[in-house]
Tab-separated table of C-alpha atoms and ligand atoms in Angstrom:
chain	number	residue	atom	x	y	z
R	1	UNK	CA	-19.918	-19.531	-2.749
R	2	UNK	CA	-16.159	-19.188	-3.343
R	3	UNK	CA	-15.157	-15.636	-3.620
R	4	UNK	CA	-13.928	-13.831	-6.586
R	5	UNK	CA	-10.121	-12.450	-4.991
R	6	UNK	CA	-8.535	-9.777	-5.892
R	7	UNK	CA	-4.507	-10.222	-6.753
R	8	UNK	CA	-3.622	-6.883	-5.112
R	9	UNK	CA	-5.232	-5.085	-2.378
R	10	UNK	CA	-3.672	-1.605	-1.368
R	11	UNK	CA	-4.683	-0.339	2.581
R	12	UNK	CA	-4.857	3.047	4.216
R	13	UNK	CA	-4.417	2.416	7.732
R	14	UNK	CA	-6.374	5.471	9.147
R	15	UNK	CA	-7.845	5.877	12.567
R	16	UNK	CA	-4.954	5.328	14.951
R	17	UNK	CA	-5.195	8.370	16.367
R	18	UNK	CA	-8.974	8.969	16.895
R	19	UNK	CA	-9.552	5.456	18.333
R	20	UNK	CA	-6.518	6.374	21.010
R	21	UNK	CA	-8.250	9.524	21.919
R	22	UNK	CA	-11.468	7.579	22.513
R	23	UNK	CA	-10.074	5.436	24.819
R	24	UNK	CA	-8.390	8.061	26.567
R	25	UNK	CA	-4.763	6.856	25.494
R	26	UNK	CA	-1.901	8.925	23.672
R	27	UNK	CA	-1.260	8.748	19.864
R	28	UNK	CA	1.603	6.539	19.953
R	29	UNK	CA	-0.616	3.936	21.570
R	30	UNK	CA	-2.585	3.692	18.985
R	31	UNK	CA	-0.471	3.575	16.397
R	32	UNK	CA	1.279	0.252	18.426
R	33	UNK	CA	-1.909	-1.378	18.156
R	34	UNK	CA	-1.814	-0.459	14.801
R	35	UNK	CA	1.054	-1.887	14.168
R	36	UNK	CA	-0.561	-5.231	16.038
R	37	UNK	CA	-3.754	-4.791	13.305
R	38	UNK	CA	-1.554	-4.738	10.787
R	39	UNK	CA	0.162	-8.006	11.595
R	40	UNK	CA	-2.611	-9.707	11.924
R	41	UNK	CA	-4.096	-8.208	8.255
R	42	UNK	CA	-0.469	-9.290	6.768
R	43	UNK	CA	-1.182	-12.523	8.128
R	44	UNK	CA	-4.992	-12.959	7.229
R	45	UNK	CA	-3.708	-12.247	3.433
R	46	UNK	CA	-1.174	-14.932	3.143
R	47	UNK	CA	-3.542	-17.470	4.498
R	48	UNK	CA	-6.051	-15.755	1.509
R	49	UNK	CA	-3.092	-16.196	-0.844
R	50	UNK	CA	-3.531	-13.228	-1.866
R	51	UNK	CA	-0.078	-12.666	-3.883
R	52	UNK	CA	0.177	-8.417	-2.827
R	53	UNK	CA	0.023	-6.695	-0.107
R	54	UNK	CA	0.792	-2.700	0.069
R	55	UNK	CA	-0.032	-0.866	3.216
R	56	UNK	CA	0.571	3.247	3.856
R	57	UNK	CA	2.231	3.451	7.003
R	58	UNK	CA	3.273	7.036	6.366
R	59	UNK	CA	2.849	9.057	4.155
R	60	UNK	CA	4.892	12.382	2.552
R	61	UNK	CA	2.592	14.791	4.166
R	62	UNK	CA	2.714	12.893	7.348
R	63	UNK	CA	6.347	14.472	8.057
R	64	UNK	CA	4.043	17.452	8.962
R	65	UNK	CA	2.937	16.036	12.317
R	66	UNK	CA	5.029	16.946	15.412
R	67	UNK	CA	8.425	15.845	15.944
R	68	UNK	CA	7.505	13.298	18.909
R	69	UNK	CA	5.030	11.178	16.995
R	70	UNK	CA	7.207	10.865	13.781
R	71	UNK	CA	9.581	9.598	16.006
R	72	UNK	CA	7.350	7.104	17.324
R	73	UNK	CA	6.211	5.922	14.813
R	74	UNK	CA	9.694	5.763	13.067
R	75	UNK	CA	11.197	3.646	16.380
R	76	UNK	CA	7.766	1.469	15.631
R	77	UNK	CA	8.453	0.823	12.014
R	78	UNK	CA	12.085	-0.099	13.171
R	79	UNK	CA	11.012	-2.644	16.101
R	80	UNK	CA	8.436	-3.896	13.822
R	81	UNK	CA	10.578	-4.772	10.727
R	82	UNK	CA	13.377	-6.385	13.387
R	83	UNK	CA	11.040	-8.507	15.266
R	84	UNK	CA	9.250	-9.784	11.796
R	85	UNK	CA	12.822	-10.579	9.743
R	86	UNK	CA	12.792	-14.370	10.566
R	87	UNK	CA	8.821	-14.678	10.299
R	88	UNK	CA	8.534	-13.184	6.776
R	89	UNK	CA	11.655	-15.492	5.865
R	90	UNK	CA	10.100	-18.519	7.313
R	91	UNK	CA	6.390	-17.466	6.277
R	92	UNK	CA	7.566	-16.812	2.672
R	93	UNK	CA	6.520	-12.770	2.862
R	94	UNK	CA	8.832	-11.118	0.174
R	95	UNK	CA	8.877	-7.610	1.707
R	96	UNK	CA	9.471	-4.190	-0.162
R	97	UNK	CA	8.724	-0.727	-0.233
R	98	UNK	CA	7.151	2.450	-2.128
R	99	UNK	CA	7.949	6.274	-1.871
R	100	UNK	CA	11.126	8.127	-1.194
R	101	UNK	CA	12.451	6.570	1.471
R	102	UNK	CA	16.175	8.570	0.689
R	103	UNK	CA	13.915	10.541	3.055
R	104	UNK	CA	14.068	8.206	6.308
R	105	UNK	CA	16.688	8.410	9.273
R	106	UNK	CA	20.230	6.184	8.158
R	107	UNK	CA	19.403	3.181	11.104
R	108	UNK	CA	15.644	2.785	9.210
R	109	UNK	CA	16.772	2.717	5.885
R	110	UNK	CA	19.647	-0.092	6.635
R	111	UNK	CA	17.234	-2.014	8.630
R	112	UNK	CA	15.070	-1.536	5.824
R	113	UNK	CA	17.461	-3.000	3.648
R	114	UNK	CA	18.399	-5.317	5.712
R	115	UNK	CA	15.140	-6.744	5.455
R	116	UNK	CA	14.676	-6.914	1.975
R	117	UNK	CA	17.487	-8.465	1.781
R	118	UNK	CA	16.493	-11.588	4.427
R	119	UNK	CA	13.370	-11.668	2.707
R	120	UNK	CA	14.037	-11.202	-1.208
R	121	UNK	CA	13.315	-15.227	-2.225
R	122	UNK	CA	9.626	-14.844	-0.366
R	123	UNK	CA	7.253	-16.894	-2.849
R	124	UNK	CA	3.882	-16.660	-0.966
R	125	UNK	CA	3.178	-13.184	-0.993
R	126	UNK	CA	4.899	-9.868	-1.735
R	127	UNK	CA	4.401	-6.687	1.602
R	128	UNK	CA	4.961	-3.625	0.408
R	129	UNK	CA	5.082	-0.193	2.986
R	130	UNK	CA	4.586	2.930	1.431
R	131	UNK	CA	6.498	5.041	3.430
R	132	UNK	CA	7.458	8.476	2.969
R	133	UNK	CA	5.217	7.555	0.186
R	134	UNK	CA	3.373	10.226	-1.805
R	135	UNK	CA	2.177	9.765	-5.192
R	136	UNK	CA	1.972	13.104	-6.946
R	137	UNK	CA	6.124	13.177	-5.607
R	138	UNK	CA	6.593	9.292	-6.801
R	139	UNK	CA	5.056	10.589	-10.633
R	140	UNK	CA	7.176	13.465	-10.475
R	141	UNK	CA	10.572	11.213	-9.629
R	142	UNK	CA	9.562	9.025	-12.185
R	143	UNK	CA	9.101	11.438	-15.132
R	144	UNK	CA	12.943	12.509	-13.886
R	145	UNK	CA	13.871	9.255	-13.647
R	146	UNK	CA	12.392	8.591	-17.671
R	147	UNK	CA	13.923	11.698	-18.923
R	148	UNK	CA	17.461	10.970	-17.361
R	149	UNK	CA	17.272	7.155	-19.292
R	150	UNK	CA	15.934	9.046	-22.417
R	151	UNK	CA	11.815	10.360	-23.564
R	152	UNK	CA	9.033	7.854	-24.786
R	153	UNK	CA	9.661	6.276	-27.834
R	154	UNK	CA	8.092	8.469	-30.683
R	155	UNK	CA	6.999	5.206	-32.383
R	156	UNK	CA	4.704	4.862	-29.807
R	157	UNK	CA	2.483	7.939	-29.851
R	158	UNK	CA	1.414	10.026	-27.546
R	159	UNK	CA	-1.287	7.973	-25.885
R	160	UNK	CA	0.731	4.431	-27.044
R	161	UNK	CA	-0.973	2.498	-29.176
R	162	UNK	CA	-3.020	-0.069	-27.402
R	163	UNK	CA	-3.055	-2.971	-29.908
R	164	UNK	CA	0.507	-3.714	-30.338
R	165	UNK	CA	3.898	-3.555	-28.442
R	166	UNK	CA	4.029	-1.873	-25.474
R	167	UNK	CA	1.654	1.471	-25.013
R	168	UNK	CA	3.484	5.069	-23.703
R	169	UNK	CA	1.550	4.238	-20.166
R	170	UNK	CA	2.946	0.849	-19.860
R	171	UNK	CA	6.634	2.428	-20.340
R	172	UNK	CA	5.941	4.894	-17.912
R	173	UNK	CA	4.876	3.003	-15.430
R	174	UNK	CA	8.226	1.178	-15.713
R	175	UNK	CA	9.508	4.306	-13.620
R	176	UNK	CA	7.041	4.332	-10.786
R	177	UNK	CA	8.154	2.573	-7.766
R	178	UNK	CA	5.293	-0.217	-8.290
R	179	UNK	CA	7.099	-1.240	-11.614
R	180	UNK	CA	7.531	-4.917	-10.660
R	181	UNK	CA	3.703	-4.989	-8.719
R	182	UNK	CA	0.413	-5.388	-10.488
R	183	UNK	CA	-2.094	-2.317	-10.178
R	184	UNK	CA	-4.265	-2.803	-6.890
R	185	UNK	CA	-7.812	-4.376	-7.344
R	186	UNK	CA	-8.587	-3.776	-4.175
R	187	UNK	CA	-8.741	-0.103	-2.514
R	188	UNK	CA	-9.450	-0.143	1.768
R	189	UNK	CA	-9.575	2.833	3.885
R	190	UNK	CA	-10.460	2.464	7.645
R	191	UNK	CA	-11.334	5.214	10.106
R	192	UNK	CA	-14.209	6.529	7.978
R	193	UNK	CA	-12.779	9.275	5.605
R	194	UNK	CA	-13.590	9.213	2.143
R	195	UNK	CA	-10.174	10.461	0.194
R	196	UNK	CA	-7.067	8.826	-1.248
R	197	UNK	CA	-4.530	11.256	0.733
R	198	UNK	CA	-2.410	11.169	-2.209
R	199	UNK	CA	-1.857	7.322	-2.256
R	200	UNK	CA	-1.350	5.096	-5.789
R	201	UNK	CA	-3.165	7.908	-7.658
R	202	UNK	CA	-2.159	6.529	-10.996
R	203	UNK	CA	-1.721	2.559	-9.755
R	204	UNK	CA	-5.575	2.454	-8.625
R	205	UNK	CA	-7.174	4.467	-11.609
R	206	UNK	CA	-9.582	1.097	-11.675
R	207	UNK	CA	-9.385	-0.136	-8.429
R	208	UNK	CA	-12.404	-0.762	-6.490
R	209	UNK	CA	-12.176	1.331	-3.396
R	210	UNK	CA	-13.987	0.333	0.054
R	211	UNK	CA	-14.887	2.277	2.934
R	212	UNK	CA	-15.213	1.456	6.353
R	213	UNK	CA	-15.772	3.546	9.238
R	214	UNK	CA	-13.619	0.642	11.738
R	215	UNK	CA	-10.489	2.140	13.184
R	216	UNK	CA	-7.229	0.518	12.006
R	217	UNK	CA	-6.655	-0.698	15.167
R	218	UNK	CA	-10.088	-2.676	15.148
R	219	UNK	CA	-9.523	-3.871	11.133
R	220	UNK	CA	-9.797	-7.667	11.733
R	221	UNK	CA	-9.444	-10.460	9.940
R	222	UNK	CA	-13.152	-10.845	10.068
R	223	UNK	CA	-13.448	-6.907	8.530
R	224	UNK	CA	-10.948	-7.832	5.848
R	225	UNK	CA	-13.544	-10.851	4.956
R	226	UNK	CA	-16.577	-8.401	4.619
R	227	UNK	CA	-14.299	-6.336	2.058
R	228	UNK	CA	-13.413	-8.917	0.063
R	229	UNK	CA	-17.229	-10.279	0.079
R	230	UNK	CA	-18.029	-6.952	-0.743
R	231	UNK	CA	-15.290	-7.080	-3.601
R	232	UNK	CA	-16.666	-10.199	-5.461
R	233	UNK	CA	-19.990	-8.776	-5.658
R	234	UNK	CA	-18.344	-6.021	-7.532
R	235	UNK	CA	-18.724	-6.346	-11.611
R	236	UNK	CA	-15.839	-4.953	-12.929
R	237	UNK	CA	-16.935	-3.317	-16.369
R	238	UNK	CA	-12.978	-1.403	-17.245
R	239	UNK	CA	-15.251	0.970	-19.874
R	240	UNK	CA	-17.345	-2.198	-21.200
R	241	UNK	CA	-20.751	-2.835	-21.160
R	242	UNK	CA	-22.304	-5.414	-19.046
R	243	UNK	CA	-23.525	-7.733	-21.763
R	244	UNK	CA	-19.596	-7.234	-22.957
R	245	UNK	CA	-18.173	-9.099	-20.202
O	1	LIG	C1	-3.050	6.460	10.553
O	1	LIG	O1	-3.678	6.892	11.699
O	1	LIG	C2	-1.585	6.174	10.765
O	1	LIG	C3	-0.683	7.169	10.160
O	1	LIG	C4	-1.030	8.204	9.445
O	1	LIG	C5	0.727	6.939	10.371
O	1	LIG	P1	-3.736	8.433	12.074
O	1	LIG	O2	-2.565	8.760	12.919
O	1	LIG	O3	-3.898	9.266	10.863
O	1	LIG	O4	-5.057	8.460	12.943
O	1	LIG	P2	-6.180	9.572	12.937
O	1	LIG	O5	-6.615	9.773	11.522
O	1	LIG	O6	-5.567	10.799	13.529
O	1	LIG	O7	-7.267	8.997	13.780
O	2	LIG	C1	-3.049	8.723	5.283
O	2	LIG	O1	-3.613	9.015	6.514
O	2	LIG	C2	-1.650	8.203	5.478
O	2	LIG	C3	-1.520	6.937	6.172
O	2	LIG	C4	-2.496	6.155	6.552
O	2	LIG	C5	-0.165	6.540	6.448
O	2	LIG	P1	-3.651	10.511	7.086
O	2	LIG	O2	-4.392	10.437	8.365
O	2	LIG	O3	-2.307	11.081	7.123
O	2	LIG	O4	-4.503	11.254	5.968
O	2	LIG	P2	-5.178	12.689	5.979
O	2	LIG	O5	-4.084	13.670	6.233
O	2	LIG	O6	-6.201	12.706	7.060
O	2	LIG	O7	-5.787	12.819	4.619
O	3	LIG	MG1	-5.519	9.970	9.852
């Protein structure tokens, strides 16, 4: 039976840590073969088509962790992005980013841009990192960002009206830093905790979220198929009845 896809499917890559520990190996390792899992995911959507892609790689609270593994993980997302440039480009990935990344060291956020740039004309499917990413701080920037270009329009009511023009929640969202993406459909957390961690809270108000308890490093291609099998047999109501749909 051909599966129902979803257009967007949003990823918290959590485990890295544990599954080092359990094979007796330091943090860092495990975060590189994250970083290896997470290839092979980026790749296993394209050949999906699935048309978005957004993974957290780190988020706002993780600049609580100790100095050492920030910077590993930093000098990861650095090596990563270099080595990748020329496949994205020749693969057709369009890659971009979420959260306040005025936050990162100078080198990441050139090679950062650097890489947006290289990759800008992708077609086949838009990556996005959240990184530095939090989403209570990404609403707050954007109702600064709305009040600095001027309020709602009054016209529109307080809730927007939803039968003509644009609504007040479709304006807003014009100042989150998913304005150009479509809201996830698709919700995955690996390494077995059952929380958002502050990630797209507004973006996946109806996403469907999935569980697993797989490490990141261990999220194959073949786990990514039992989500999205899991995904089509998922009847997506958005407030309606059954019968409605
Ligand atoms: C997720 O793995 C990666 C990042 C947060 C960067 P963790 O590092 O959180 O791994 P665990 O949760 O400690 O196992
Ligand atoms: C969420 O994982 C952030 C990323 C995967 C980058 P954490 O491991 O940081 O989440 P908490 O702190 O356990 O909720
Ligand atoms: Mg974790």
């Amino acid at each position: 039976m051909p599966l129902n896809l979803p257009t967007h499917i949003a990823i918290i890559m959590d485990g890295n840590g544990r599954w080092a520990k359990a094979q007796g190996l330091p943090r860092h390792e495990g975060h590189a073969r994250g970083v290896e899992a997470a290839e092979e995911i980026i790749t296993a959507v394209r050949e999906w088509k699935i048309p978005y892609l957004t993974l957290y790689a780190f988020s706002d609270e993780n600049w609580r962790r100790p100095r050492p593994e920030i910077e590993a993980l930093m000098s990861l997302l650095k090596a990563y992005l270099l080595s990748k440039q020329q496949k994205m480009l020749k693969n057709g990935i369009r890659f971009e980013t979420i959260g306040d990344i005025a936050k990162l060291p100078q080198d990441i956020r050139d090679t950062i841009a650097e890489t947006k740039e290289i990759t800008k004309g992708g077609k086949a499917m838009t990556l996005v990192l959240a990184l530095s990413y939090g989403a209570r701080d990404e609403i707050v920037r954007a109702v600064r960002k709305m009040m600095d270009q001027g309020p709602l329009r009054q016209a529109q009511g307080a809730a927007g009206t939803r039968d003509q023009g644009p609504t007040a929640e479709e304006e807003f969202k014009k100042y989150l830093d998913t304005a150009e993406f479509p809201d996830p459909d698709l919700l995955i957390r690996t390494g077995g905790e059952f929380r958002l961690s502050n990630y797209l809270l507004w973006q996946a108000a109806y996403a469907e979220l999935y569980f697993t308890p797989v490490m990141w490093p261990e999220f194959t291609p073949d786990e990514l198929e039992k989500a999205l099998e899991e995904f089509s047999r998922r009847e997506r109501r958005f407030g309606k009845t059954s019968e409605q749909l």
